[in-house]
Short mmCIF file of C-alpha atoms in Angstrom, two decimals:
data_model
loop_
_atom_site.label_atom_id
_atom_site.label_comp_id
_atom_site.label_asym_id
_atom_site.label_seq_id
_atom_site.Cartn_x
_atom_site.Cartn_y
_atom_site.Cartn_z
CA MET Q 1 -16.23 0.72 -15.73
CA ASN Q 2 -17.46 3.77 -13.83
CA PHE Q 3 -17.07 3.38 -10.09
CA GLN Q 4 -19.98 4.25 -7.85
CA LEU Q 5 -18.42 4.12 -4.39
CA ALA Q 6 -14.81 3.90 -3.17
CA LEU Q 7 -13.49 3.08 0.29
CA VAL Q 8 -9.99 4.40 1.03
CA THR Q 9 -8.00 3.61 4.17
CA GLY Q 10 -5.29 5.92 5.44
CA ALA Q 11 -7.29 8.81 4.00
CA ASN Q 12 -6.33 11.47 6.54
CA GLY Q 13 -3.26 12.76 4.70
CA GLY Q 14 -0.49 12.18 2.19
CA LEU Q 15 -1.21 9.61 -0.50
CA GLY Q 16 -4.64 8.70 0.88
CA GLN Q 17 -5.79 12.30 0.75
CA ALA Q 18 -4.43 12.68 -2.79
CA LEU Q 19 -6.31 9.54 -3.88
CA CYS Q 20 -9.55 10.84 -2.38
CA LYS Q 21 -9.09 14.10 -4.28
CA ILE Q 22 -8.67 12.29 -7.60
CA LEU Q 23 -11.74 10.15 -6.91
CA ALA Q 24 -13.78 13.25 -6.12
CA GLU Q 25 -12.63 14.78 -9.43
CA GLN Q 26 -13.88 11.61 -11.14
CA ALA Q 27 -17.29 12.00 -9.43
CA VAL Q 28 -16.77 8.84 -7.37
CA ALA Q 29 -18.36 8.92 -3.91
CA VAL Q 30 -15.77 8.16 -1.23
CA LEU Q 31 -15.87 6.52 2.19
CA PRO Q 32 -12.59 7.84 3.70
CA ILE Q 33 -11.20 5.81 6.60
CA ALA Q 34 -8.68 7.56 8.85
CA ARG Q 35 -6.97 6.40 12.04
CA LEU Q 36 -9.47 8.48 14.04
CA ASP Q 37 -12.27 6.40 12.54
CA ALA Q 38 -10.71 3.02 13.31
CA ASP Q 39 -7.33 1.84 14.56
CA LEU Q 40 -6.54 -0.85 11.99
CA SER Q 41 -3.96 -2.44 14.31
CA ASN Q 42 -6.90 -3.38 16.55
CA ARG Q 43 -8.98 -6.17 15.03
CA GLN Q 44 -12.04 -5.26 17.05
CA GLU Q 45 -11.93 -1.64 15.87
CA ARG Q 46 -11.41 -2.57 12.24
CA GLN Q 47 -14.67 -4.48 12.32
CA GLN Q 48 -16.26 -1.05 11.85
CA VAL Q 49 -14.62 -0.92 8.44
CA ILE Q 50 -15.74 -4.46 7.65
CA HIS Q 51 -19.33 -3.55 8.54
CA LEU Q 52 -19.19 -0.55 6.18
CA ILE Q 53 -17.99 -2.82 3.39
CA GLU Q 54 -20.69 -5.40 4.07
CA LYS Q 55 -23.36 -2.69 4.14
CA HIS Q 56 -22.32 -0.64 1.09
CA ALA Q 57 -20.32 -3.11 -1.08
CA PRO Q 58 -18.00 -0.44 -2.55
CA ASP Q 59 -16.87 -1.31 -6.07
CA LEU Q 60 -13.44 0.27 -5.47
CA VAL Q 61 -11.46 -0.41 -2.30
CA ILE Q 62 -8.00 1.10 -1.81
CA ASN Q 63 -5.98 -0.35 1.06
CA ASN Q 64 -3.57 2.53 1.59
CA ALA Q 65 -3.07 2.58 5.37
CA GLY Q 66 0.40 1.57 6.51
CA PHE Q 67 3.30 2.59 8.71
CA THR Q 68 6.70 1.53 9.97
CA LEU Q 69 9.32 2.33 12.60
CA TYR Q 70 12.93 2.79 11.62
CA GLY Q 71 15.50 0.69 13.44
CA ASP Q 72 16.49 -2.91 14.10
CA CYS Q 73 13.73 -5.33 15.06
CA LEU Q 74 15.11 -5.75 18.57
CA SER Q 75 15.19 -1.98 19.15
CA HIS Q 76 11.38 -1.84 19.36
CA PRO Q 77 8.90 -3.64 21.65
CA LEU Q 78 7.27 -6.75 20.20
CA GLN Q 79 3.83 -5.10 20.23
CA ALA Q 80 5.10 -2.23 18.07
CA GLN Q 81 6.39 -4.71 15.51
CA MET Q 82 3.12 -6.67 15.65
CA ASP Q 83 1.15 -3.45 15.07
CA ILE Q 84 3.14 -2.81 11.88
CA PHE Q 85 2.21 -6.24 10.57
CA GLU Q 86 -1.41 -5.91 11.71
CA VAL Q 87 -1.96 -2.64 9.83
CA ASN Q 88 0.12 -3.38 6.73
CA ALA Q 89 -0.80 -7.02 6.20
CA ALA Q 90 -3.52 -8.46 8.47
CA ALA Q 91 -5.95 -5.54 8.16
CA LEU Q 92 -5.35 -5.38 4.42
CA LEU Q 93 -6.07 -9.10 4.13
CA GLU Q 94 -9.27 -8.84 6.13
CA ILE Q 95 -10.53 -5.80 4.21
CA SER Q 96 -9.65 -7.36 0.84
CA LEU Q 97 -11.54 -10.55 1.67
CA ALA Q 98 -14.56 -8.64 2.95
CA ALA Q 99 -14.64 -6.43 -0.15
CA ALA Q 100 -14.44 -9.39 -2.51
CA LEU Q 101 -17.16 -11.26 -0.63
CA ALA Q 102 -19.47 -8.24 -0.69
CA LEU Q 103 -18.97 -7.74 -4.44
CA ARG Q 104 -19.43 -11.42 -5.22
CA ARG Q 105 -22.55 -11.59 -3.05
CA ASN Q 106 -24.02 -8.64 -4.95
CA GLN Q 107 -22.80 -10.03 -8.30
CA ARG Q 108 -20.96 -6.81 -9.06
CA PRO Q 109 -17.56 -6.21 -10.70
CA GLY Q 110 -15.02 -4.19 -8.78
CA VAL Q 111 -11.40 -3.38 -8.07
CA ILE Q 112 -9.35 -3.77 -4.90
CA VAL Q 113 -6.08 -1.82 -4.85
CA ASN Q 114 -3.46 -2.80 -2.29
CA VAL Q 115 -0.74 -0.21 -1.79
CA SER Q 116 2.45 -2.18 -1.30
CA SER Q 117 6.03 -0.87 -1.58
CA ILE Q 118 9.18 -1.40 -3.60
CA ALA Q 119 10.79 -2.10 -0.19
CA GLY Q 120 9.05 -5.48 -0.22
CA GLU Q 121 11.22 -6.56 -3.15
CA PHE Q 122 14.44 -6.29 -1.07
CA SER Q 123 15.87 -7.61 2.16
CA PHE Q 124 15.76 -4.42 4.18
CA PRO Q 125 17.71 -4.15 7.47
CA GLY Q 126 16.37 -1.38 9.67
CA MET Q 127 12.88 -1.82 8.21
CA ALA Q 128 12.61 -5.61 8.23
CA VAL Q 129 9.01 -6.07 9.39
CA TYR Q 130 7.71 -3.36 7.07
CA ALA Q 131 9.48 -4.84 4.04
CA ALA Q 132 8.23 -8.33 4.92
CA SER Q 133 4.66 -7.09 5.31
CA LYS Q 134 4.81 -5.43 1.90
CA ALA Q 135 6.26 -8.57 0.31
CA PHE Q 136 3.15 -10.34 1.65
CA VAL Q 137 0.90 -7.66 0.16
CA THR Q 138 2.38 -7.97 -3.32
CA SER Q 139 2.35 -11.76 -3.34
CA PHE Q 140 -1.16 -12.09 -1.89
CA SER Q 141 -2.60 -9.50 -4.27
CA GLN Q 142 -1.38 -11.34 -7.36
CA SER Q 143 -2.71 -14.72 -6.23
CA PHE Q 144 -6.04 -13.28 -5.07
CA ASP Q 145 -6.40 -11.45 -8.39
CA ALA Q 146 -6.10 -14.74 -10.26
CA GLU Q 147 -8.73 -16.35 -8.03
CA LEU Q 148 -11.26 -13.54 -8.50
CA GLN Q 149 -11.05 -12.94 -12.24
CA PRO Q 150 -13.99 -15.30 -12.99
CA TYR Q 151 -16.14 -12.89 -10.92
CA GLN Q 152 -14.86 -9.76 -12.73
CA ILE Q 153 -13.18 -8.59 -9.54
CA ARG Q 154 -9.60 -7.41 -9.86
CA VAL Q 155 -6.92 -7.10 -7.17
CA LEU Q 156 -4.06 -4.74 -8.03
CA ALA Q 157 -0.79 -4.06 -6.21
CA SER Q 158 0.85 -0.63 -6.35
CA LEU Q 159 4.53 -0.43 -5.37
CA PRO Q 160 5.70 3.14 -4.76
CA GLY Q 161 9.03 4.17 -3.29
CA GLN Q 162 9.65 7.14 -0.99
CA ILE Q 163 6.87 9.73 -1.06
CA LYS Q 164 6.95 13.29 0.30
CA THR Q 165 4.58 12.66 3.21
CA ALA Q 166 4.76 12.46 7.00
CA PHE Q 167 5.31 8.68 6.71
CA ALA Q 168 9.11 8.90 7.14
CA ASP Q 169 8.83 11.51 9.91
CA LYS Q 170 6.58 9.19 11.91
CA ALA Q 171 8.89 6.25 11.26
CA ALA Q 172 11.90 8.22 12.50
CA LYS Q 173 9.89 9.95 15.25
CA LYS Q 174 11.30 13.28 14.11
CA GLN Q 175 11.19 15.52 11.06
CA ILE Q 176 13.69 14.35 8.47
CA HIS Q 177 14.99 15.76 5.23
CA LYS Q 178 13.32 14.09 2.26
CA ARG Q 179 15.52 13.22 -0.71
CA ARG Q 180 14.91 15.17 -3.90
CA THR Q 181 13.98 11.87 -5.56
CA ALA Q 182 11.03 11.44 -3.18
CA MET Q 183 7.76 11.56 -5.11
CA ASP Q 184 4.86 13.96 -4.68
CA PRO Q 185 1.77 12.17 -3.33
CA GLU Q 186 -0.36 13.72 -6.06
CA ALA Q 187 1.89 12.22 -8.75
CA VAL Q 188 1.77 8.80 -7.11
CA ALA Q 189 -2.02 9.02 -6.81
CA ARG Q 190 -2.28 9.80 -10.53
CA GLU Q 191 -0.15 6.75 -11.37
CA ILE Q 192 -2.34 4.55 -9.20
CA TRP Q 193 -5.44 5.91 -10.92
CA ARG Q 194 -3.91 5.07 -14.30
CA GLN Q 195 -3.13 1.59 -13.00
CA ILE Q 196 -6.76 1.19 -11.94
CA GLN Q 197 -8.02 2.31 -15.34
CA ARG Q 198 -5.70 -0.14 -17.11
CA ARG Q 199 -6.35 -2.95 -14.60
CA GLU Q 200 -2.59 -3.45 -14.36
CA ARG Q 201 -1.98 -6.22 -11.84
CA VAL Q 202 1.33 -4.90 -10.46
CA ARG Q 203 2.82 -1.45 -10.99
CA ILE Q 204 6.10 -0.12 -9.60
CA ILE Q 205 5.88 3.66 -9.19
CA ASP Q 206 7.73 5.52 -10.74
CA TRP Q 207 10.21 4.92 -13.59
CA ARG Q 208 13.28 5.39 -11.35
CA TYR Q 209 12.14 2.60 -9.05
CA ARG Q 210 11.30 0.40 -12.00
CA TRP Q 211 14.89 0.72 -13.21
CA MET Q 212 16.18 0.09 -9.68
CA TYR Q 213 14.10 -3.08 -9.49
CA ARG Q 214 15.36 -4.34 -12.86
CA LEU Q 215 18.95 -3.65 -11.88
CA ALA Q 216 18.50 -5.40 -8.53
CA ARG Q 217 17.30 -8.57 -10.25
CA LEU Q 218 20.72 -8.94 -11.89
CA PHE Q 219 22.60 -9.18 -8.59
CA PRO Q 220 22.20 -10.99 -5.22
CA LYS Q 221 19.89 -9.10 -2.86
CA ARG Q 222 22.50 -9.07 -0.11
CA LEU Q 223 24.58 -6.60 -2.14
CA PHE Q 224 21.88 -3.97 -1.56
CA GLU Q 225 21.51 -4.56 2.18
CA GLY Q 226 24.38 -2.27 3.18
CA PRO Q 227 23.26 0.79 1.19
CA LEU Q 228 19.63 0.32 2.24
CA TYR Q 229 20.60 -0.07 5.90
CA ARG Q 230 22.77 3.05 5.78
CA GLU Q 231 19.88 4.99 4.28
CA ILE Q 232 17.63 4.03 7.20
CA LEU Q 233 20.35 4.90 9.73
CA ARG Q 234 20.74 8.27 8.01
CA ARG Q 235 17.05 8.96 8.47
CA MET Q 236 17.25 8.08 12.17
#
């Protein structure tokens, strides 16, 4: 399947920018959505994105926008925590539904890619709302994919770990030292593109995180809470 038009959220930098570059190399026209175009935490503003989807019916939609704040839930105002869930989960849900409806209405096949996170597979003190929102993304994507297969519409979930972008700096509200194991956004974008080509329902990116996930399944999740919490505190 050759894609005609892609819509990418969170396209102003990092992984989103790398994805747009790959799509351009593949001669796919792109509708890039950045925070300056629409604040996805605001439902009224994200209607602009919904209108674009209804008008153009892109056959590839990549829900990449997302953010978090490091620290305990009670260390941030309620609205800040609600904004995390709105962008990471509610906006993604709304955009995914609109994209599927537009494709089905036009009787066209297509792919919706929801960028989740390996963090959603753990209980994650210090990043609780973010991890919970990503757990929603992964679970929803798999169920929605099963519902849409009769219409030749696929919903894929990509689960990267730490990426060398400004994501962690914004979460910590300061510049932090990235671990050497953090992935280049271009490498993650290439893995997501391969996932799209293979129509792989769920993909953990990259091999180190896949091994971490397999190891974690052998032990109770609570055993990982301490190390994960200390990592977040280190970043703060």
